[in-house]
CSV table of C-alpha atoms and ligand atoms in Angstrom, one decimal:
chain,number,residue,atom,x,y,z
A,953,UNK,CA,0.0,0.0,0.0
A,954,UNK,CA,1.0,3.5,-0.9
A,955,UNK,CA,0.9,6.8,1.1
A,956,UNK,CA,1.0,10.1,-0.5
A,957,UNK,CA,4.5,10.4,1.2
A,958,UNK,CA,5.5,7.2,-0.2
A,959,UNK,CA,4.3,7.8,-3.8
A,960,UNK,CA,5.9,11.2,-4.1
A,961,UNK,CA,9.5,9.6,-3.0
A,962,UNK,CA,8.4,6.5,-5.9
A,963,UNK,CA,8.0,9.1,-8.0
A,964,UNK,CA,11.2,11.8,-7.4
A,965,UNK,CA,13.5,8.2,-7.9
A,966,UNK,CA,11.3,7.5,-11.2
A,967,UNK,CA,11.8,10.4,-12.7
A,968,UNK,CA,16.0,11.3,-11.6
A,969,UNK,CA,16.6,12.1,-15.0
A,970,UNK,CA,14.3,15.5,-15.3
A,971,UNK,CA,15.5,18.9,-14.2
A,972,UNK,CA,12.8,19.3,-11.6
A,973,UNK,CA,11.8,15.5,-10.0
A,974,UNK,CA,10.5,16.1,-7.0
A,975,UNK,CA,7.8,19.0,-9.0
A,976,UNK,CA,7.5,17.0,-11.2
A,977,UNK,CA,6.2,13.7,-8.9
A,978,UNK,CA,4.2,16.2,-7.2
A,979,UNK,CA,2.8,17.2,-10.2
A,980,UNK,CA,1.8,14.1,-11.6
A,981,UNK,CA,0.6,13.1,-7.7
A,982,UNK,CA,-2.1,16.0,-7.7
A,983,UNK,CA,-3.1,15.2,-11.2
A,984,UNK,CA,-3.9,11.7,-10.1
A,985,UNK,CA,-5.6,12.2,-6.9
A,986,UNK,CA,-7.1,15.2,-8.4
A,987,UNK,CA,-6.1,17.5,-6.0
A,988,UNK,CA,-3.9,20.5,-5.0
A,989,UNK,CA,0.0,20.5,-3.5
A,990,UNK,CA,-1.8,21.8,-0.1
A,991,UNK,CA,-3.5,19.1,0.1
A,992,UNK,CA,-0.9,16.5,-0.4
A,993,UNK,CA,1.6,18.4,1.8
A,994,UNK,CA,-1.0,18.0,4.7
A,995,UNK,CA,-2.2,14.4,4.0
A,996,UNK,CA,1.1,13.2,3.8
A,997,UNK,CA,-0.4,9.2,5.8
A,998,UNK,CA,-3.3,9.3,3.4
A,999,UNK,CA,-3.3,6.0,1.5
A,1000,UNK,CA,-3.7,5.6,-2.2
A,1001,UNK,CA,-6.7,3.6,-3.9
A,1002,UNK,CA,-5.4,1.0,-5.9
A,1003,UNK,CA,-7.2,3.0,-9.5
A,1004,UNK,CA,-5.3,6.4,-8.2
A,1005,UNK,CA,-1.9,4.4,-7.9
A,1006,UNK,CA,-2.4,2.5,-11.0
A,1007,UNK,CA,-3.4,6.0,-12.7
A,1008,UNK,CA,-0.1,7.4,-11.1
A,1009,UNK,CA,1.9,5.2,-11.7
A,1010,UNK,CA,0.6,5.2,-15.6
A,1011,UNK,CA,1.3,9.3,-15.5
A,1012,UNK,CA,4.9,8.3,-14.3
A,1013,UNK,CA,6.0,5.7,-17.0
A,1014,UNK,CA,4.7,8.4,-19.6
A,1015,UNK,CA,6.9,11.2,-17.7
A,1016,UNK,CA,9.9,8.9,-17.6
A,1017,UNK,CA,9.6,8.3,-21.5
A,1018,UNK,CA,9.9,11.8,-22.1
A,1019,UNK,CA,6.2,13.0,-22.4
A,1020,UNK,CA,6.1,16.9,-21.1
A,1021,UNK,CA,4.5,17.5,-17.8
A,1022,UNK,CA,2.4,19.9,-19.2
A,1023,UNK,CA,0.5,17.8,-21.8
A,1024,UNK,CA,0.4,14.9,-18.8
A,1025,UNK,CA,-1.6,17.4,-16.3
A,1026,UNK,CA,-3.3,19.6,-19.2
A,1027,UNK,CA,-1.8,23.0,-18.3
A,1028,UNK,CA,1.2,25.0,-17.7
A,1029,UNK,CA,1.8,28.4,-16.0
A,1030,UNK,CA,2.5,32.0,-18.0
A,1031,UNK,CA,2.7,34.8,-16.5
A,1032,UNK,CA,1.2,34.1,-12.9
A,1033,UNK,CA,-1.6,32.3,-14.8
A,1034,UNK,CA,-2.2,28.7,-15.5
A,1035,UNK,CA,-2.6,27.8,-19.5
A,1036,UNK,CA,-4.9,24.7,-20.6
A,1037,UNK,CA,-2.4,23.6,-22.8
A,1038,UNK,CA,-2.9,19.8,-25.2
A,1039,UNK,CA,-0.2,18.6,-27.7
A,1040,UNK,CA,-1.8,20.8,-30.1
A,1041,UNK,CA,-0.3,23.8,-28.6
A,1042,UNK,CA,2.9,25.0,-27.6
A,1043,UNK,CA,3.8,24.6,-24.2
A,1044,UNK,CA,4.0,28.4,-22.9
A,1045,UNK,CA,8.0,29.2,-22.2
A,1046,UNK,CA,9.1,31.3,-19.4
A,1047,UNK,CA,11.1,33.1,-22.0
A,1048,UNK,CA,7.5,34.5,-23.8
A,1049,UNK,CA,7.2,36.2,-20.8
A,1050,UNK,CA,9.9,38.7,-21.5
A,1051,UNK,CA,8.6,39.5,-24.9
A,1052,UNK,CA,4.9,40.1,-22.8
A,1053,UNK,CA,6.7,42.1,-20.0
A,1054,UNK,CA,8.0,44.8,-22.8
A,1055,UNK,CA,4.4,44.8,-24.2
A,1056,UNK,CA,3.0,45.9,-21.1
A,1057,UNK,CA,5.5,48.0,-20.6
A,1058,UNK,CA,5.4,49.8,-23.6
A,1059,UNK,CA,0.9,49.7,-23.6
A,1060,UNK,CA,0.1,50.4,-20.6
A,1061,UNK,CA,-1.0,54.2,-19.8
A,1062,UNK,CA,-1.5,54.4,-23.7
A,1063,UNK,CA,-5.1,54.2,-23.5
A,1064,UNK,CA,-7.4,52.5,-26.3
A,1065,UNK,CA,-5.7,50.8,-29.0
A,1066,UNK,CA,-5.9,47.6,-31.5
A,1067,UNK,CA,-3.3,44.5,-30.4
A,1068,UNK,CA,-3.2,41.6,-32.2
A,1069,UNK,CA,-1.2,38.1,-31.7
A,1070,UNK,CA,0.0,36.2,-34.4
A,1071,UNK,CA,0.2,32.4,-34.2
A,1072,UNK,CA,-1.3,32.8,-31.0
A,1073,UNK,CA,-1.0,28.8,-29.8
A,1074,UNK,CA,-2.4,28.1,-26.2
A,1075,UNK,CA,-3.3,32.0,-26.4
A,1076,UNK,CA,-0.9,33.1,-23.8
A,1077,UNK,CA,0.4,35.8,-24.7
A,1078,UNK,CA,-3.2,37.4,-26.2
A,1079,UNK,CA,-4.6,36.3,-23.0
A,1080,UNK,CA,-1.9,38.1,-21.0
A,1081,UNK,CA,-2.4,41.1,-22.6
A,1082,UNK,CA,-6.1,41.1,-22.3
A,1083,UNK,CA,-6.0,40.8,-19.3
A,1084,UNK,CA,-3.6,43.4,-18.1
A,1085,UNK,CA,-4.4,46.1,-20.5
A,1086,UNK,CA,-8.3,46.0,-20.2
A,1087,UNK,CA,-8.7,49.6,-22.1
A,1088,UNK,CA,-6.9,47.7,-25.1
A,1089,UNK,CA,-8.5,45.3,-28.2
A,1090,UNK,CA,-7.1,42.3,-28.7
A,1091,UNK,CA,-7.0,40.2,-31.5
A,1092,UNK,CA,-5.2,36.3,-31.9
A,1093,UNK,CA,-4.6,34.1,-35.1
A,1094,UNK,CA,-3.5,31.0,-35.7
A,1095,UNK,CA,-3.7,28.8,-38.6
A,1096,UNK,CA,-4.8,25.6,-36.7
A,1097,UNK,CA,-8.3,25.1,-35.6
A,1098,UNK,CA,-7.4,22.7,-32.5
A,1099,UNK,CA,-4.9,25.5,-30.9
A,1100,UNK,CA,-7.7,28.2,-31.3
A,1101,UNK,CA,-9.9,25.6,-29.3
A,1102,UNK,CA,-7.7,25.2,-26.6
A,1103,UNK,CA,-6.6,29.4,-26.6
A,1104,UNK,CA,-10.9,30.2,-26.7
A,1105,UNK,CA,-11.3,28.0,-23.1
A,1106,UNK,CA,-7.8,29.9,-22.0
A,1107,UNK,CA,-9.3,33.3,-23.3
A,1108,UNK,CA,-12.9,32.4,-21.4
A,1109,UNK,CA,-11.0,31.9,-18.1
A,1110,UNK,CA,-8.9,34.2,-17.6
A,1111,UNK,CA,-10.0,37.5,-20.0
A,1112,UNK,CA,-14.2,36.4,-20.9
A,1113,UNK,CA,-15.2,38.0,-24.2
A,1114,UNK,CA,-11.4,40.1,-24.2
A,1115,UNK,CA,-9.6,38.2,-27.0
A,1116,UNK,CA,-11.2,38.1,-30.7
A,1117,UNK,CA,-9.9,34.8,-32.4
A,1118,UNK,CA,-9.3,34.3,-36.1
A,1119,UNK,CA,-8.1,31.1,-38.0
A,1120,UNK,CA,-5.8,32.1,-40.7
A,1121,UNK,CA,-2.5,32.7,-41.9
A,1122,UNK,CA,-0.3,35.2,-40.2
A,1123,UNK,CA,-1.7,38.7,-40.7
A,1124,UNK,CA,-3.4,38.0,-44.4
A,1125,UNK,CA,-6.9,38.4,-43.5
A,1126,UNK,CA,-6.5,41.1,-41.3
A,1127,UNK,CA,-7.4,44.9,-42.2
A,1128,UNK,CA,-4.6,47.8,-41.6
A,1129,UNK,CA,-4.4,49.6,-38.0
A,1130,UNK,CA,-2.8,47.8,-35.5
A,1131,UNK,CA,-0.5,49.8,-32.3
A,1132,UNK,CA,0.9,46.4,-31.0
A,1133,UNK,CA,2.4,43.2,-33.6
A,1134,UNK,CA,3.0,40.3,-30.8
A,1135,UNK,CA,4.1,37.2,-32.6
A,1136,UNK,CA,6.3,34.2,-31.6
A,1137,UNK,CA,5.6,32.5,-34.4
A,1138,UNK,CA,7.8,29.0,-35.4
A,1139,UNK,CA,11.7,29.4,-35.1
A,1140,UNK,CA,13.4,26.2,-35.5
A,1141,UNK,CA,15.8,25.7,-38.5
A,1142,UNK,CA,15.9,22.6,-40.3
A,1143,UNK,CA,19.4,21.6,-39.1
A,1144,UNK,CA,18.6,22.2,-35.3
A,1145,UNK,CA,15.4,20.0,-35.0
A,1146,UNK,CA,17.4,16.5,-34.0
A,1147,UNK,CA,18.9,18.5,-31.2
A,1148,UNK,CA,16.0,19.2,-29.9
A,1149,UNK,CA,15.3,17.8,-26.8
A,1150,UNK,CA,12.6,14.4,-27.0
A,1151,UNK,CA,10.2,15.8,-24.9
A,1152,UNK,CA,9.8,18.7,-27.7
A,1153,UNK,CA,10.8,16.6,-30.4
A,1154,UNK,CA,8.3,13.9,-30.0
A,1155,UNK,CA,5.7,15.6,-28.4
A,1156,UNK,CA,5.0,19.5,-29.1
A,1157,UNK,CA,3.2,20.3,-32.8
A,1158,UNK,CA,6.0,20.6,-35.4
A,1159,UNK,CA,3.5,23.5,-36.8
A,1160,UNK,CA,4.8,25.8,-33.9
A,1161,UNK,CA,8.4,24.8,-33.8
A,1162,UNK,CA,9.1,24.6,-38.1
A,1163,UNK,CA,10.4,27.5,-39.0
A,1164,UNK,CA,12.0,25.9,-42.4
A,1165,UNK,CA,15.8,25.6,-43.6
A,1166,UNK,CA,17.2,28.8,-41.6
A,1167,UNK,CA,14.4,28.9,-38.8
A,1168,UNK,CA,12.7,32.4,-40.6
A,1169,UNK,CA,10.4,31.1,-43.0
A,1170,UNK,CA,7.2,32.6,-41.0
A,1171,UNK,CA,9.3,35.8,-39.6
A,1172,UNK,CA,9.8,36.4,-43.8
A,1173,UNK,CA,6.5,36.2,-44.2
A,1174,UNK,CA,5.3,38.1,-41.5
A,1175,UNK,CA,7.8,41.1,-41.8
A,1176,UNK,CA,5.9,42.8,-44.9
A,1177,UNK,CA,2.5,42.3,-43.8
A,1178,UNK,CA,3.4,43.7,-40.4
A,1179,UNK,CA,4.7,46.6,-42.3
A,1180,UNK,CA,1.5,47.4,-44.2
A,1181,UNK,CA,-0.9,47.2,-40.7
A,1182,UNK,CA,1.3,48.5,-38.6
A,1183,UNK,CA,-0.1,51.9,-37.1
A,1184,UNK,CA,2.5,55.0,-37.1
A,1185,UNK,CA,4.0,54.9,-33.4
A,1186,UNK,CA,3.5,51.2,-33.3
A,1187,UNK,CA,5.2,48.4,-32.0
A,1188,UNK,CA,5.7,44.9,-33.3
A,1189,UNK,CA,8.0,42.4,-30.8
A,1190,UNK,CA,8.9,38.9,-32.9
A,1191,UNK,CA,10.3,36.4,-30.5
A,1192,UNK,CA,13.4,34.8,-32.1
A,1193,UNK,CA,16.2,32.0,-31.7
A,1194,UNK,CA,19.2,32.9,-29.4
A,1195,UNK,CA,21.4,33.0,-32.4
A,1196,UNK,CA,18.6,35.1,-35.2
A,1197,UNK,CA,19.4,38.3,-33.5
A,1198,UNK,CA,21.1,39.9,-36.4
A,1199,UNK,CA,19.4,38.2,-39.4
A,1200,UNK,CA,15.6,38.9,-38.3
A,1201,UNK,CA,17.5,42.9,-36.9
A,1202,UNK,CA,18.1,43.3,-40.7
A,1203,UNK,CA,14.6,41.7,-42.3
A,1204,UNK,CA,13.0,43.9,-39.6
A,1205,UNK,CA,15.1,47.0,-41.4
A,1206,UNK,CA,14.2,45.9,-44.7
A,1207,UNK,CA,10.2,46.2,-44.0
A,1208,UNK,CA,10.7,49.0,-41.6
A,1209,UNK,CA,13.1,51.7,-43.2
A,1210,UNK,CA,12.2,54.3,-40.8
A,1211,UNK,CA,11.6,52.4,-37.7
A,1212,UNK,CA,13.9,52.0,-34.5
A,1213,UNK,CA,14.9,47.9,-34.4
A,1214,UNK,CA,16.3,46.8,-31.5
A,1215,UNK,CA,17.4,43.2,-30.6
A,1216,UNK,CA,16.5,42.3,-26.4
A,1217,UNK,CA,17.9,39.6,-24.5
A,1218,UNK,CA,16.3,37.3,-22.5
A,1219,UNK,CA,17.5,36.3,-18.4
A,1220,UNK,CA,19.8,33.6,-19.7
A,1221,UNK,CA,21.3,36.9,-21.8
A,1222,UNK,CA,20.1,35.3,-25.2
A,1223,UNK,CA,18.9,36.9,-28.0
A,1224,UNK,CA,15.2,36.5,-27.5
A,1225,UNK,CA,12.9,39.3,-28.9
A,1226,UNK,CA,13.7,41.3,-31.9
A,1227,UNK,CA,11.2,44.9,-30.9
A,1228,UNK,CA,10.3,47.4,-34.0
A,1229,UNK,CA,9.3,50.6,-32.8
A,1230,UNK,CA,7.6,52.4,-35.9
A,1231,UNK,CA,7.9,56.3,-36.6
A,1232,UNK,CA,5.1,58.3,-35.0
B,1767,SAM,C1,5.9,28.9,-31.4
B,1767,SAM,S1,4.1,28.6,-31.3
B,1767,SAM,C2,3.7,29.9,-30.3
B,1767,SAM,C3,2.4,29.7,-29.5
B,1767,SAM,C4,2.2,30.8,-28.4
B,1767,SAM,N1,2.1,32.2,-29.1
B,1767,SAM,C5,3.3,30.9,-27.4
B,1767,SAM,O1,4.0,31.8,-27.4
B,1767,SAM,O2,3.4,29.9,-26.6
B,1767,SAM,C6,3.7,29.2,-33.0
B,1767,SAM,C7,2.2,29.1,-33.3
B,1767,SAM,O3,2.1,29.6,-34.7
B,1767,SAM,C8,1.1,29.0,-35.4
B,1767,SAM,N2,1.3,29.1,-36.8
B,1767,SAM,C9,2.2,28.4,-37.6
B,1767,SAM,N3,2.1,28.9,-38.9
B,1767,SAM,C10,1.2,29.9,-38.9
B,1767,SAM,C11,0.7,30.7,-39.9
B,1767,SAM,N4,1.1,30.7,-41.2
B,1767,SAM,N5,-0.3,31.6,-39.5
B,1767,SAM,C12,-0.7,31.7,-38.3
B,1767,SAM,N6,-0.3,30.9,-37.3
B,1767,SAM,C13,0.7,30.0,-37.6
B,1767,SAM,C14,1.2,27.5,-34.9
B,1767,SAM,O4,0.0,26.8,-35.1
B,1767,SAM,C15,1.5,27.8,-33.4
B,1767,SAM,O5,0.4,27.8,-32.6
């Protein structure tokens, strides 16, 4: 027989090979027993059932073959919020977050204004904003139907009737007129996907990681049609690869002549978020 104590330590040995074991157990624990870390930290002597051990210890196989946490518990935090998230979305990064935090930044006090997010995935970012910047409209696109599912129930939870989702592809169906571009659209270049790690290899949609031969398929895209909806005194932020700094810096000068481009690190000191700040 199992204790919650017990089955925790089970599961930190399980999983030795992840970063973050004993969250991770925990994690998987809750999901099981369908309940909350305070609960398991003060119930340490409650026994398992032998259907939530068996569905445990199920969860912990799956961890320990490489399957993310996320897509195992069905969210993942952003930005003091927690994300629905399914493997038809993205799993929201910490790094994201930076590219939000100059958004806010740079919205908030502005008043009314248009935002949109392009290749908006779980809906994190879009939601963020919503949700923080209530005087401002929000837009969100994505070309796949199942991750606009999953950002509508994130959009209904956390910023009700705030976000206005659009299927399509990147900014083509949209009308001029935007004061904020937010996209971290897919990155990864050709070469780089076998070292990606399993978990994001096997697992996370390669429609939000391919980003064709040099990673910058999408950004090319984007770039032009950005340029044409762009509002004067706008801002568009791209998140980017550590090591696209300089080539998306100089696509971002080719669609914005006149425009201030500046490439912003992330807390590892990474390249991470390429920001365009368009002439008044
Ligand atoms: C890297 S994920 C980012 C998801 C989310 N914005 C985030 O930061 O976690 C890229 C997203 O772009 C979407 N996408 C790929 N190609 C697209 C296109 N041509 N037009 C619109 N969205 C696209 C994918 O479906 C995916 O949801």
């Amino acid at each position: 027989m199992h204790t919650i104590q017990t089955a925790w330590r089970v599961g930190r040995a399980q999983l030795h090979d992840s970063p973050s074991p004993a969250l991770d157990a925990r994690l998987l624990l809750g999901h099981a027993l369908g309940c909350d870390h305070a609960y398991l930290a003060a119930h340490g002597d409650e026994a398992l059932t032998a259907g939530q051990w068996a569905d445990y210890a199920a969860l912990l196989a799956r961890a320990a073959a490489g399957e993310p946490i996320p897509y195992l518990v069905g969210h993942a935090p952003f930005f003091g919020l927690e994300f629905e998230v399914s493997p038809a979305v993205l799993i929201p990064r910490p790094e994201t977050e930076g590219l939000v935090e100059v958004a806010l930044a740079w919205a908030r006090g502005r008043g009314a204004m248009r935002a949109v997010d392009v290749g908006t995935g779980s809906g994190c970012i879009a939601v963020t904003l919503a949700r923080h910047l209530p005087e401002v409209a929000v837009a969100a696109v994505d070309v796949s139907a199942a991750a606009l599912a999953v950002a509508r129930r994130n959009a209904e939870r956390h910023a009700p009737g705030r976000v206005h989702l659009l299927r399509g592809d990147l900014l083509a169906a949209l009308i001029p007129g935007f004061d904020l571009i937010t996209a971290n659209l897919p990155y990864v270049a050709g070469p780089e996907w076998t070292a990606l790690p399993v978990g994001v290899q096997s697992y996370e949609p390669a429609l939000a990681l391919d980003g064709g031969p040099d990673g910058l398929d999408l950004i090319r895209a984007l770039l032009p049609q950005a340029a044409g909806r762009l509002r004067p005194g706008g801002l568009l932020l791209l998140e980017i690869g550590w090591r696209q700094g300089a080539a998306v810096a100089g696509l971002a000068r080719q669609a914005f002549p006149a425009a201030r481009v500046e490439v912003r690190p992330d807390f590892a000191g990474h390249d991470r978020v390429v920001a365009v700040w368009e002439e008044e």
